[in-house]
Coordinates of C-alpha atoms in Angstrom, one line a residue:
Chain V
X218 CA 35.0 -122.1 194.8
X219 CA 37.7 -121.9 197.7
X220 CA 34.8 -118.7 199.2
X221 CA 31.9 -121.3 198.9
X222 CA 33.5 -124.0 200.6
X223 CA 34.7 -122.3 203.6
X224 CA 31.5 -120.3 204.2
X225 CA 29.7 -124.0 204.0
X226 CA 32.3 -125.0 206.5
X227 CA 32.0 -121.9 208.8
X228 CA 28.0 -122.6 208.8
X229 CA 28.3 -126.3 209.6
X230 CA 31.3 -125.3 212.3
X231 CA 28.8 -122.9 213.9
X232 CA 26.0 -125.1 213.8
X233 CA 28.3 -127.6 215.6
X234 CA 29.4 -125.6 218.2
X235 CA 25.8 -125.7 219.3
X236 CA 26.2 -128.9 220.2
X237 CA 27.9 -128.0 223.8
X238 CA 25.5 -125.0 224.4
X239 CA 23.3 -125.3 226.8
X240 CA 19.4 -126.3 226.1
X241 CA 17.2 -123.0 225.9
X242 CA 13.8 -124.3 225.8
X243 CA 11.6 -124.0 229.1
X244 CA 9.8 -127.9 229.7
X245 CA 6.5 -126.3 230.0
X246 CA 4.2 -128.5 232.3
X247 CA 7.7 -129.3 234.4
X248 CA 9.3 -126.2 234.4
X249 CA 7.2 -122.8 235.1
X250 CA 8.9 -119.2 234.4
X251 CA 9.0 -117.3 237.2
X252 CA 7.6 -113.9 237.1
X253 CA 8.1 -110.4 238.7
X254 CA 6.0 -109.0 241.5
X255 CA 2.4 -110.8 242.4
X256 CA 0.5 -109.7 239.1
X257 CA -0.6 -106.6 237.7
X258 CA -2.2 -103.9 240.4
X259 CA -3.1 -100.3 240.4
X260 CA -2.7 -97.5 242.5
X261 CA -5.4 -95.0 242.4
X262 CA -3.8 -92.2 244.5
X263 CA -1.0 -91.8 242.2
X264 CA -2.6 -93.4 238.6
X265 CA 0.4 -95.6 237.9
X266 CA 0.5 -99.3 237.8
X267 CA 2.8 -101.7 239.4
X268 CA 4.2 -104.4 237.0
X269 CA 3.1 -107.8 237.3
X270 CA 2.1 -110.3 235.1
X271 CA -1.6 -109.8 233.8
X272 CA -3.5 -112.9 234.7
X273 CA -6.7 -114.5 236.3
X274 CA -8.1 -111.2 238.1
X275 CA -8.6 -111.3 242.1
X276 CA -11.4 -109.7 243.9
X277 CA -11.3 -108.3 247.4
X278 CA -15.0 -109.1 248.5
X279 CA -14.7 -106.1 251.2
X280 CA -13.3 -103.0 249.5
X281 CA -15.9 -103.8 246.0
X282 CA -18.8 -101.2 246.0
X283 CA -20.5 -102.1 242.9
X284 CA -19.5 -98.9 241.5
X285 CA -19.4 -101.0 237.7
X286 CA -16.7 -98.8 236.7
X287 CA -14.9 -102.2 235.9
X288 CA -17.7 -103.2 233.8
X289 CA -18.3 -100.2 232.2
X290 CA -14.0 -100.0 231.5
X291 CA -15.0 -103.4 229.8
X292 CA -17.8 -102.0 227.4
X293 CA -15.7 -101.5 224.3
X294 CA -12.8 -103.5 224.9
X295 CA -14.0 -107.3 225.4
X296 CA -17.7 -107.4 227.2
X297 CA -15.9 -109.8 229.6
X298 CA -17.8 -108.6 232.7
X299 CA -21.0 -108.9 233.9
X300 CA -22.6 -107.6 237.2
X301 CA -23.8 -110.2 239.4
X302 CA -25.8 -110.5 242.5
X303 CA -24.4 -112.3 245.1
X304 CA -25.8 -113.4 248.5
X305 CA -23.6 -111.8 251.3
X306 CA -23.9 -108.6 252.9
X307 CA -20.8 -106.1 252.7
X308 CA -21.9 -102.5 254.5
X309 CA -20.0 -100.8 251.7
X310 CA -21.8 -102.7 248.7
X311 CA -25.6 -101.5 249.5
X312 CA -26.8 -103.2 245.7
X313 CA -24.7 -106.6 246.9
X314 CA -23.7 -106.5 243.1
X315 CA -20.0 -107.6 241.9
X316 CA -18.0 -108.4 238.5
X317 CA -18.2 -111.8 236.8
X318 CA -15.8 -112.4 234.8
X319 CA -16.1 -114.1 231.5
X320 CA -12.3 -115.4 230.4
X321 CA -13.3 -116.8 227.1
X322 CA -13.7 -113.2 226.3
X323 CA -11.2 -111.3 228.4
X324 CA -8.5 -110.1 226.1
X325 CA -5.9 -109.4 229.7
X326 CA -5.9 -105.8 228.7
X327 CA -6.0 -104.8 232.6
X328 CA -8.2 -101.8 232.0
X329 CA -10.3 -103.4 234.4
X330 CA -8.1 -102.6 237.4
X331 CA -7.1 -99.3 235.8
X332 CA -10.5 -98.1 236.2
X333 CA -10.6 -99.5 239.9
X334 CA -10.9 -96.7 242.0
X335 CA -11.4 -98.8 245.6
X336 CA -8.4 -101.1 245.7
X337 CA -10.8 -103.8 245.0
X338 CA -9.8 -105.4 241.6
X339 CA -6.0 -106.9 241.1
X340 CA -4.8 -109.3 238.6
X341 CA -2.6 -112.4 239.4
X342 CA 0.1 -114.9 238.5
X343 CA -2.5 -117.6 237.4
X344 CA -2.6 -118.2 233.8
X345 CA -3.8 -121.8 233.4
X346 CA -7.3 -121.2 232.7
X347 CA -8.6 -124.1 230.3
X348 CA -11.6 -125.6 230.9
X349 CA -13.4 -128.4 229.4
X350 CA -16.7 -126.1 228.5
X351 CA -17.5 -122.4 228.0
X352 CA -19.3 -122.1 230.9
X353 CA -16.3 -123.2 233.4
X354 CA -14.6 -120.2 231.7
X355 CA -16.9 -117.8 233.9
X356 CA -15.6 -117.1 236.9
X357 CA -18.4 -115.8 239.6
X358 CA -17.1 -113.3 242.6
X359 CA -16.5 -116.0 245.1
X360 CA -13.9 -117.8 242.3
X361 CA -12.4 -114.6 242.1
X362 CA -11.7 -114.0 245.5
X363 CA -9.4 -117.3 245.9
X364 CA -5.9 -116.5 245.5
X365 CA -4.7 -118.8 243.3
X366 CA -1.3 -120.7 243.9
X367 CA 1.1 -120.2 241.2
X368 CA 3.8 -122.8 240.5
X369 CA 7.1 -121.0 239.4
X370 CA 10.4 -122.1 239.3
X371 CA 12.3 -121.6 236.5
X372 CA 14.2 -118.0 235.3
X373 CA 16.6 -117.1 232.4
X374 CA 20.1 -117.7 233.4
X375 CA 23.3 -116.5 230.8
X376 CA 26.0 -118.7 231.6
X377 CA 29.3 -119.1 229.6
X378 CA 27.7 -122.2 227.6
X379 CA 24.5 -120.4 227.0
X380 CA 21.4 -118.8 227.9
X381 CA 19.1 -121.2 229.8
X382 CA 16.0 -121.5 232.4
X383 CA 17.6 -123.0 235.3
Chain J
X1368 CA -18.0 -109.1 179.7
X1369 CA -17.3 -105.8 181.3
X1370 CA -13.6 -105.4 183.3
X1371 CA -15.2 -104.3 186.8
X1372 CA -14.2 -107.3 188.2
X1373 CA -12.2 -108.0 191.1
X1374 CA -8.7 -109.6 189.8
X1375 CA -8.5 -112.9 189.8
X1376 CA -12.1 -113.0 188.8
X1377 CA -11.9 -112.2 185.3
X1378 CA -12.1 -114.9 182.5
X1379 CA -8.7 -115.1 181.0
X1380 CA -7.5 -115.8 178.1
X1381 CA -6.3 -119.4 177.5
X1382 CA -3.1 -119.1 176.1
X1383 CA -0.8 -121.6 175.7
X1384 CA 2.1 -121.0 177.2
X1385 CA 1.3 -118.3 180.4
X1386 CA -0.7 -120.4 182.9
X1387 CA -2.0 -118.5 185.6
X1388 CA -1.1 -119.6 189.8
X1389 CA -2.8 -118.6 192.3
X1390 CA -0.3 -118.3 195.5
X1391 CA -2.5 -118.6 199.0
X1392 CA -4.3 -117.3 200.6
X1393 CA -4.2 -120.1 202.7
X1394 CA -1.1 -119.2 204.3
X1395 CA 1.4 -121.9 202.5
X1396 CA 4.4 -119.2 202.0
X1397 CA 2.4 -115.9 201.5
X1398 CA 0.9 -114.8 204.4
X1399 CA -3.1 -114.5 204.9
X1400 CA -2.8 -113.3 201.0
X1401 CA -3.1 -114.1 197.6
X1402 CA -0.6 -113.4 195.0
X1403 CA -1.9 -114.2 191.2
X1404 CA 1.4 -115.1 189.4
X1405 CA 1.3 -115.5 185.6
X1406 CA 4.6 -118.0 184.4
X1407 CA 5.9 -118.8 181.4
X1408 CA 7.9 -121.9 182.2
X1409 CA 9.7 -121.2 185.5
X1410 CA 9.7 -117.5 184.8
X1411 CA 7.3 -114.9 186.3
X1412 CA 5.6 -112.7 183.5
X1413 CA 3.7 -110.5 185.7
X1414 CA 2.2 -110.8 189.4
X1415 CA -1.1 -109.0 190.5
X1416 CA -0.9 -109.2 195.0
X1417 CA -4.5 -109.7 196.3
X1418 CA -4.6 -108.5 200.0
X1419 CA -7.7 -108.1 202.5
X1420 CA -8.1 -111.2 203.2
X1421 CA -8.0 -110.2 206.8
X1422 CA -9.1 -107.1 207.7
X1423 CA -10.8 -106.1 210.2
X1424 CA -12.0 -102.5 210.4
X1425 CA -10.0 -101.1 212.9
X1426 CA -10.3 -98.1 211.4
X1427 CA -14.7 -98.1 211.9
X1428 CA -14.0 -99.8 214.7
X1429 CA -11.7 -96.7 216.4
X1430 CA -14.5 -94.8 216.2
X1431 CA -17.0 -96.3 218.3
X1432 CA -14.5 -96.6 221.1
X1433 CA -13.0 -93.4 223.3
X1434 CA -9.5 -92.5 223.4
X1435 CA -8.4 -95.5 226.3
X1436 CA -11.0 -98.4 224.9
X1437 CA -9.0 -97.9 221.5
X1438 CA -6.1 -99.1 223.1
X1439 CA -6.1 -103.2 223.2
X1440 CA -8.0 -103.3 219.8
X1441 CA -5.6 -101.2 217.7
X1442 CA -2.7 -102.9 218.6
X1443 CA -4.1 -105.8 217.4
X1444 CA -2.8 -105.6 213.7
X1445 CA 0.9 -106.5 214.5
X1446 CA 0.8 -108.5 217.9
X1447 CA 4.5 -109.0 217.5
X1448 CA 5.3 -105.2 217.5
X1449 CA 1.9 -103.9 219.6
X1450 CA 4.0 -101.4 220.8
X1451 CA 4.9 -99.4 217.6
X1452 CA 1.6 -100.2 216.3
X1453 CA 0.4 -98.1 219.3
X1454 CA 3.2 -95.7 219.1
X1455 CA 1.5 -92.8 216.5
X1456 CA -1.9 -93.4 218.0
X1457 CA -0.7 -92.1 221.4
X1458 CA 1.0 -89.9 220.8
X1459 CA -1.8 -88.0 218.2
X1460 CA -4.4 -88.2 220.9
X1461 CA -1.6 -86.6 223.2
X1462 CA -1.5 -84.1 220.7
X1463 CA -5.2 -83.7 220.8
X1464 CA -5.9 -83.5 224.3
X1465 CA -2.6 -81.5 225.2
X1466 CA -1.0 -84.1 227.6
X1467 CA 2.5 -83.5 228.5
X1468 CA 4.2 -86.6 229.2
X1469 CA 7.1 -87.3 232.0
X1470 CA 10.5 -87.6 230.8
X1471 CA 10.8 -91.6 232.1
X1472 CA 7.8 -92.1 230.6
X1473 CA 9.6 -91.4 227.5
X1474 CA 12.6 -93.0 227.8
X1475 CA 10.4 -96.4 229.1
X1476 CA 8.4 -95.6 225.7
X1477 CA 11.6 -95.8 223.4
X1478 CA 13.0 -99.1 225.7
X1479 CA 9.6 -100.9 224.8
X1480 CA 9.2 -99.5 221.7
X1481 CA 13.0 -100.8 220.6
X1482 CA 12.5 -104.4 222.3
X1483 CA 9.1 -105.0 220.4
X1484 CA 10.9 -104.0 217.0
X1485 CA 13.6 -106.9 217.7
X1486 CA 11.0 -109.3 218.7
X1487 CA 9.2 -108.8 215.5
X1488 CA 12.4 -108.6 213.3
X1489 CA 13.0 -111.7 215.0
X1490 CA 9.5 -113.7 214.0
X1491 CA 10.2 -111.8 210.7
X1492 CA 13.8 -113.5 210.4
X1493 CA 12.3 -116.9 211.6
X1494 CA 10.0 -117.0 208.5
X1495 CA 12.2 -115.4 206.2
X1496 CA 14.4 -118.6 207.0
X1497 CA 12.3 -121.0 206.7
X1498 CA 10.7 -119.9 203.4
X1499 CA 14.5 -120.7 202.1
X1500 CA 14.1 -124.0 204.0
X1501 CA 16.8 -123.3 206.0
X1502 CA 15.2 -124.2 209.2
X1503 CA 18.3 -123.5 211.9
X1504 CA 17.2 -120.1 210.9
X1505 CA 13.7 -120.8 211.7
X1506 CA 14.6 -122.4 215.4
X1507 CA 17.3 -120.2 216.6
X1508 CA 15.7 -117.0 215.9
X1509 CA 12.3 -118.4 217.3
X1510 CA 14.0 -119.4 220.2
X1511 CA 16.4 -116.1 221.0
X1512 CA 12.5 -114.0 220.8
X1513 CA 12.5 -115.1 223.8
X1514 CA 15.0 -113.0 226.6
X1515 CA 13.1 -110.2 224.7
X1516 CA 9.9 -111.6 225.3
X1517 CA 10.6 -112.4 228.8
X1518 CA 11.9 -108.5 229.4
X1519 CA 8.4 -107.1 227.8
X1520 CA 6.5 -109.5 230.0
X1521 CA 8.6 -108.2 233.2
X1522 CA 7.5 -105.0 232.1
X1523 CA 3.8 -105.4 230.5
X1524 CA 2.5 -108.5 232.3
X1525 CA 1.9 -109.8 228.9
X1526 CA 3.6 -111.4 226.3
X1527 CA 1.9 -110.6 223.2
X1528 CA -0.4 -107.3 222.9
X1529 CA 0.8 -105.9 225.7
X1530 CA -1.3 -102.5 225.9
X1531 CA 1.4 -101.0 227.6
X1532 CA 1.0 -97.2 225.9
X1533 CA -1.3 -94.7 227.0
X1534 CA -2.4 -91.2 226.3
X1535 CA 0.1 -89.4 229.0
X1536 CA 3.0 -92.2 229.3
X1537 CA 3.0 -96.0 229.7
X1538 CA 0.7 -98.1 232.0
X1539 CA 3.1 -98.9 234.8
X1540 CA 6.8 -98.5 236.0
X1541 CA 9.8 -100.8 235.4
X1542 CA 10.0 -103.4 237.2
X1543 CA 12.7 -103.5 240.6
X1544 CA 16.2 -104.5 239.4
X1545 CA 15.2 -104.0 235.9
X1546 CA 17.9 -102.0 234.8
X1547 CA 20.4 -105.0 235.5
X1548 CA 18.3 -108.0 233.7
X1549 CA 17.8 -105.9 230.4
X1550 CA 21.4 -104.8 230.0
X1551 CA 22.8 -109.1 230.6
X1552 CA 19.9 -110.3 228.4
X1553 CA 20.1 -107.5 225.9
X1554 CA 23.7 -108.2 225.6
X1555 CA 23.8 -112.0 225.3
X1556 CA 21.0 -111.2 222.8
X1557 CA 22.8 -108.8 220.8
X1558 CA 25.7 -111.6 221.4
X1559 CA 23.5 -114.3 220.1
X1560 CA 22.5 -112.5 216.4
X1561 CA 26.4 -111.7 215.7
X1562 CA 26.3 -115.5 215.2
X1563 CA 23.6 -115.5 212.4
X1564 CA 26.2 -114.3 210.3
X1565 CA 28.4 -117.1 210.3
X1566 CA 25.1 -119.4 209.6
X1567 CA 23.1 -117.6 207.4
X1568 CA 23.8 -114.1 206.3
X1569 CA 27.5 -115.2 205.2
X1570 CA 26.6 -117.8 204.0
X1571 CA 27.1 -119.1 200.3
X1572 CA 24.2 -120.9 199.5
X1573 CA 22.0 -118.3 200.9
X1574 CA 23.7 -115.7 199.2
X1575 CA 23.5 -117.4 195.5
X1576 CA 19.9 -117.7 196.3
X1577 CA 19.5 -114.1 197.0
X1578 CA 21.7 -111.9 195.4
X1579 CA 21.1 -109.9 192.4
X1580 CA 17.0 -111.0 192.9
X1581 CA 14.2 -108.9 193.0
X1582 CA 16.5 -105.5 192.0
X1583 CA 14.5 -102.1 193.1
X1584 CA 16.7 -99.1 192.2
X1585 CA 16.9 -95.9 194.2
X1586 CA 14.7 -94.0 191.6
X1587 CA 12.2 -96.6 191.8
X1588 CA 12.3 -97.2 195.7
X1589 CA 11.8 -93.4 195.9
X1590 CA 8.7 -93.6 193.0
X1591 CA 6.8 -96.6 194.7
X1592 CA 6.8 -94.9 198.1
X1593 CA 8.1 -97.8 200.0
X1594 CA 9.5 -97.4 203.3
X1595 CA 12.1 -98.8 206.4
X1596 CA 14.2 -101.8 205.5
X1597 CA 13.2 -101.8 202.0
X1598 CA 14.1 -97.9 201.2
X1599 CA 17.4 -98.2 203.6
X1600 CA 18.3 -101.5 201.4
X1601 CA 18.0 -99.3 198.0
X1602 CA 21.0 -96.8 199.1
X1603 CA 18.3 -94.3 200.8
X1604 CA 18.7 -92.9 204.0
X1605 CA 15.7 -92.4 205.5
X1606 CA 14.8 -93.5 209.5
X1607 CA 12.1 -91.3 211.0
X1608 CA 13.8 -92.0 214.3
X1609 CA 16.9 -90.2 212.9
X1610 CA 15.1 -87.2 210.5
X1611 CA 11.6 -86.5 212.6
X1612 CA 12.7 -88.0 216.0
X1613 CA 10.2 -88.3 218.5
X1614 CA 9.8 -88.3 221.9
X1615 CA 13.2 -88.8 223.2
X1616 CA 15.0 -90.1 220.1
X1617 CA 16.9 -86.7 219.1
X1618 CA 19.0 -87.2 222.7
X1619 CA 20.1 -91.0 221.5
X1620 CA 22.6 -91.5 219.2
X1621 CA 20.4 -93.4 216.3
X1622 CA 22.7 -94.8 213.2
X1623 CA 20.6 -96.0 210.5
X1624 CA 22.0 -98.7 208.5
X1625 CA 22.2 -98.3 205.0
X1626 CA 22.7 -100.8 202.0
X1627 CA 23.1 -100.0 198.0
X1628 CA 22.4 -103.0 195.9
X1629 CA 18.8 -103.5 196.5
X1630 CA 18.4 -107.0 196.3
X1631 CA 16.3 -109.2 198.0
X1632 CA 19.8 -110.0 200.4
X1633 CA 20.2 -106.4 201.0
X1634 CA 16.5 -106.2 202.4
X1635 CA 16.9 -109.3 204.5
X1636 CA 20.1 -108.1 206.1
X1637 CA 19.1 -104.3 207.1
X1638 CA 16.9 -105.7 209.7
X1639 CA 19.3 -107.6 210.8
X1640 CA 21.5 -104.4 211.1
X1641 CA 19.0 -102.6 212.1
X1642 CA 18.2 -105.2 215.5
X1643 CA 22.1 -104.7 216.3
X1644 CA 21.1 -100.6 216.5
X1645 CA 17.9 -101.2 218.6
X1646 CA 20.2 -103.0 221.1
X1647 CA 22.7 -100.3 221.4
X1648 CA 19.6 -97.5 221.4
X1649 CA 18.3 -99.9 224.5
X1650 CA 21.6 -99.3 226.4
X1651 CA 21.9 -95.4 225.9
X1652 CA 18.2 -95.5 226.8
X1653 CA 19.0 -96.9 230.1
X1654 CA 21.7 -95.3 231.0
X1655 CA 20.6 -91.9 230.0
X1656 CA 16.7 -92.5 231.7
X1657 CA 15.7 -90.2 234.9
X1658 CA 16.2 -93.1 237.7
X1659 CA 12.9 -91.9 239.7
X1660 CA 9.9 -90.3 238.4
X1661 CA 6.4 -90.6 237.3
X1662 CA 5.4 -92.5 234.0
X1663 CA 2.0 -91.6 234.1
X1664 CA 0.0 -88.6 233.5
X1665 CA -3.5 -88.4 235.6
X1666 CA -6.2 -88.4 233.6
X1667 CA -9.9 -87.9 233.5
X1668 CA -11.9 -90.5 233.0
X1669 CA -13.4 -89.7 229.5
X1670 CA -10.7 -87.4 227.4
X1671 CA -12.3 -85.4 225.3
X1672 CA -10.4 -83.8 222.2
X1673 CA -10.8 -79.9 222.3
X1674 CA -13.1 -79.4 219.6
X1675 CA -12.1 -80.0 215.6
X1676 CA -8.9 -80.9 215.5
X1677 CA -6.8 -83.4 213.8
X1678 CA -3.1 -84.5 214.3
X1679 CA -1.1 -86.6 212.3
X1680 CA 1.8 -88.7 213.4
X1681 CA 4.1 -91.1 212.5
X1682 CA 7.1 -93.3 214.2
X1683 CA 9.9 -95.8 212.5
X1684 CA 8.1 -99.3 213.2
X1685 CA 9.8 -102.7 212.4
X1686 CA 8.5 -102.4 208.8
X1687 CA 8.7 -98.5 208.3
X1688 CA 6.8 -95.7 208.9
X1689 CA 3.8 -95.9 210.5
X1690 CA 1.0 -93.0 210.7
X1691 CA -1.7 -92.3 212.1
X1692 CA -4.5 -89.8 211.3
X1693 CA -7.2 -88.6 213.9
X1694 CA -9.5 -86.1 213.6
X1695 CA -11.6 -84.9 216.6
X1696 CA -14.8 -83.3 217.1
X1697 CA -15.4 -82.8 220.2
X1698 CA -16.1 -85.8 221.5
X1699 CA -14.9 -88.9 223.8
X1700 CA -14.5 -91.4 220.8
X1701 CA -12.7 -89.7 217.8
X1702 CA -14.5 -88.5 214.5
X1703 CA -12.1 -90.6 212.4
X1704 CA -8.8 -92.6 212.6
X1705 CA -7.0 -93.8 209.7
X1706 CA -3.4 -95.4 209.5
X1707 CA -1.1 -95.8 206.7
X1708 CA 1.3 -99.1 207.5
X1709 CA 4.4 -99.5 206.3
X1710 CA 3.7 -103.2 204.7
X1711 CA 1.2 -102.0 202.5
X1712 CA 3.0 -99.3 200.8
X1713 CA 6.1 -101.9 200.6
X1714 CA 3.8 -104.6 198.9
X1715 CA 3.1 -102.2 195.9
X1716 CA 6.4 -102.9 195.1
X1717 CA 6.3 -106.6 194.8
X1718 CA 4.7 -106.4 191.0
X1719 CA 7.4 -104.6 189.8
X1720 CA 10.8 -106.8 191.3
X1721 CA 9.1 -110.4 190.5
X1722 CA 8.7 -109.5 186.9
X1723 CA 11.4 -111.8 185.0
X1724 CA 12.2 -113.6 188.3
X1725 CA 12.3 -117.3 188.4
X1726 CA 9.5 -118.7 190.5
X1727 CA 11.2 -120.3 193.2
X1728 CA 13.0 -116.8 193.9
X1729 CA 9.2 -115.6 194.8
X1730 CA 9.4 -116.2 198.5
X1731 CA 12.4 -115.1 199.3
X1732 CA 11.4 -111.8 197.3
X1733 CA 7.9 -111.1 198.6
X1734 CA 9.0 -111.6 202.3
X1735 CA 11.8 -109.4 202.3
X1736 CA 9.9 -106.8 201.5
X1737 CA 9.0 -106.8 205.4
X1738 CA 5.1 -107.5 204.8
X1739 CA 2.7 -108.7 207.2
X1740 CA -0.6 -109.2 206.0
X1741 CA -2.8 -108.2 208.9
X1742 CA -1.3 -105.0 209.3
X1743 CA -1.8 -104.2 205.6
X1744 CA -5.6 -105.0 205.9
X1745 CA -5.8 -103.5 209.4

């Protein structure tokens, strides 16, 4: 009896003690974690990746060939990406063909920019990509070649009261 | 009325004191499952599980994909633990193709692998708690997922499914100043479970709940085939990462924690013990990792397997061993892939320990037994 109630004590003193801990949740629309690097890339010459966060994909207009390797990494993975024409003239893209990206099917894998032999396809920090309708899910080349701005502000900090994202 | 139907189908008997319950399978307490209970009163006279409510065909799937396209869809079964998932599936088709892989690669490999096994024990623990309605055990487990989290996602760029492995290492390096982040937030969190003790594992209400329920002897443990936490809580010491290490776990001092009574506490505490272990396997792994290096073999752009082969491998995921068969003719995708999960041969097991249990001990009994659903179906 004497075991019973001190271990209900101990639990309820523990519990307690949690009272002067410090919060741990991250405020999600006010606070934004902070992440390593600029997003996922790849680097062909030595076929290793550099760590980053694997978000909305960036496309650099004048290294693309329209090779489709991207597209055809895609094939048995999500379907995600479509070659489209578009209307400007690069002198290394004879077809004037680059990837369209479809992000209510893209499962952020990053194969993508693994099969990326041209320095051409890079993934970001972005990761807010709701949209009211399917369609404002597809992103043609010229969305993809904005760099988006990425809020981020908050990081894990261990103090002596707690972990918390200060 | 012939007997070839599926349980649960058949026309029963009405008897007049065994009514018959049917337990999910939408997802109130047993998972994306059914389990058909038969009671007599409050007692449980015999239990038929009914999984496959969710699979998928991985397996089918594998082999319309080539050896780097298998990748994000395979690790789909456990999201929580994509990692281990992944684990025997690269390192068969290394096998296969007859990669060699870098020694950091390795060591990365066993960091990843170690985080994603707390992460799920974690989610595991978080449900376990609740399903006792102790819900401080569902929000502070929940919440402490997440320093892990936040160190795979440094690494993987992703939080969930982080299709990290591949056939000749891991995708990319560690990040810069990764080292020191892992070891504060690997300690705090190692810091941060010691305290479970004090709430839940010690404690007495828990432990009258869970003691002495849902007994599985050694004999039987061995008979039913059931693996990880479940075997190691019947007195049975068996941890793949100890007896058939792979890739760098015979340099790391691995202790597998063992437990003899076999009760549904016993089960729920080995993981527990077990997370402690992962953390100090994290620390040896970073202190004994090459500091520079490669983590990634070159390779061409469509492996092919060198004519009929087959490999068969199998790793120490969060819910025991975890295989995975290919056989390869020849080709780009493989001729066939099949995986045997740890949850499934731990479920055949539930039958036998909820016989003579009192109904409300069910959930605490079937989740200890380390099951997830999706990974059973595949």
């Amino acid at each position: 009896m004497t075991n019973t109630a001190t271990g209900i004590i101990r639990a309820l003193n523990s519990g307690i003690k949690h009272i002067a801990t410090k919060r741990f949740t991250l405020r999600y629309p006010e606070e934004k974690l902070k992440f390593v690097g600029d997003g996922y890339q790849f680097d062909p010459s030595t076929g290793v990746g550099i760590a980053g966060l694997k978000g909305r994909h960036m496309l650099f207009h004048d290294h693309c060939t329209g090779c489709q390797l991207c597209s055809i990494a895609c094939e048995g993975v999500a379907e995600a990406i479509a070659m489209v024409k578009v209307p400007e003239e690069q002198k290394q893209n004879k077809k004037s063909i680059m990837p369209q990206i479809d992000y209510g099917k893209c499962v952020f894998c990053g194969l993508c920019v693994d099969a990326c032999p041209f320095y051409a396809l890079y993934m970001t920090n972005d990761y807010e990509l709701s949209s009211f309708s399917k369609e404002g899910l597809i992103y043609t080349p010229a969305q993809l070649a904005v760099k988006p701005y990425v809020e981020q502000d908050s990081e894990i900090v261990i103090t002596k009261y707690g972990a918390t994202h200060g | 009325m012939t007997a070839e139907l599926p349980p649960g189908l058949a026309i029963q008997k009405v008897d007049e004191r065994i009514m018959t319950l049917n337990v999910g399978p939408q997802h109130p307490g047993s998972g994306h499952m059914r389990i058909i209970v038969q009671i007599d009163g409050d007692y449980i006279v015999a239990c038929d599980p009914d999984p496959g409510y969710v699979h998928r065909g991985e397996e089918k799937m594998a082999e319309y994909r080539n050896y780097i396209t298998n990748i994000p869809h395979l690790e789909r079964p456990v999201i929580h633990d994509s990692c281990n998932v992944l684990y025997p599936y690269v390192l068969g088709v290394e096998e296969l193709l007859g990669i060699e892989v870098p020694e950091r690669a390795k060591y990365v490999r066993v960091i990843c692998s170690e985080l994603n096994r707390c992460i799920y024990t974690m989610y595991w623990l978080a449900i376990y708690g609740i399903f006792l309605g102790h819900s401080t055990m569902f929000m502070w487990p929940a919440g402490d997922r997440e320093l892990l989290i936040d160190l795979m996602e440094k690494i993987s760029g992703a939080r969930v499914t982080h299709a990290h492995f591949v056939p000749g290492g891991v995708r990319n390096d560690l990040p810069p100043n990764f080292e020191e982040v892992c070891l504060r937030q690997v300690n705090y969190f190692e810091k941060r479970i010691k305290e479970y003790a004090a709430v839940f594992y010690d404690n007495p209400i828990l432990i009258s709940r869970t003691q002495d329920t849902g007994v599985l002897s050694r004999e039987d443990a061995i008979r039913l085939g059931t693996t990880g936490s479940v075997l190691r809580a019947s007195g049975v010491d068996y941890d793949l990462r100890q007896k058939e290490p792979y890739d760098v776990y015979e340099e790391l001092d691995v202790h597998s924690n063992v437990m003899k009574e076999g009760d549904s506490y016993a089960r729920s505490k080995v993981p527990w013990l077990d997370m402690m272990e992962s953390c100090n396997i994290i620390r040896q792994a970073l202190q004994k990792m090459p500091k520079s290096g490669s983590v990634r073999v070159k390779l061409k752009p469509n492996p092919k397997g060198k004519g009929l082969d087959s490999v068969y491998k199998r790793v120490e995921s969060g819910r025991g061993s975890l295989g995975c068969h290919i056989v390869s003719d020849g080709k780009v995708e493989p001729y066939r892939l099949k995986m045997s999960v740890g949850s499934f041969r731990n479920l055949i097991a539930l039958p036998y320990l909820l016989k003579g249990e009192k109904l409300g001990n069910m959930p605490s009994v079937y989740w200890s037994l380390n099951y997830w659903p999706v990974e059973a179906d595949r």
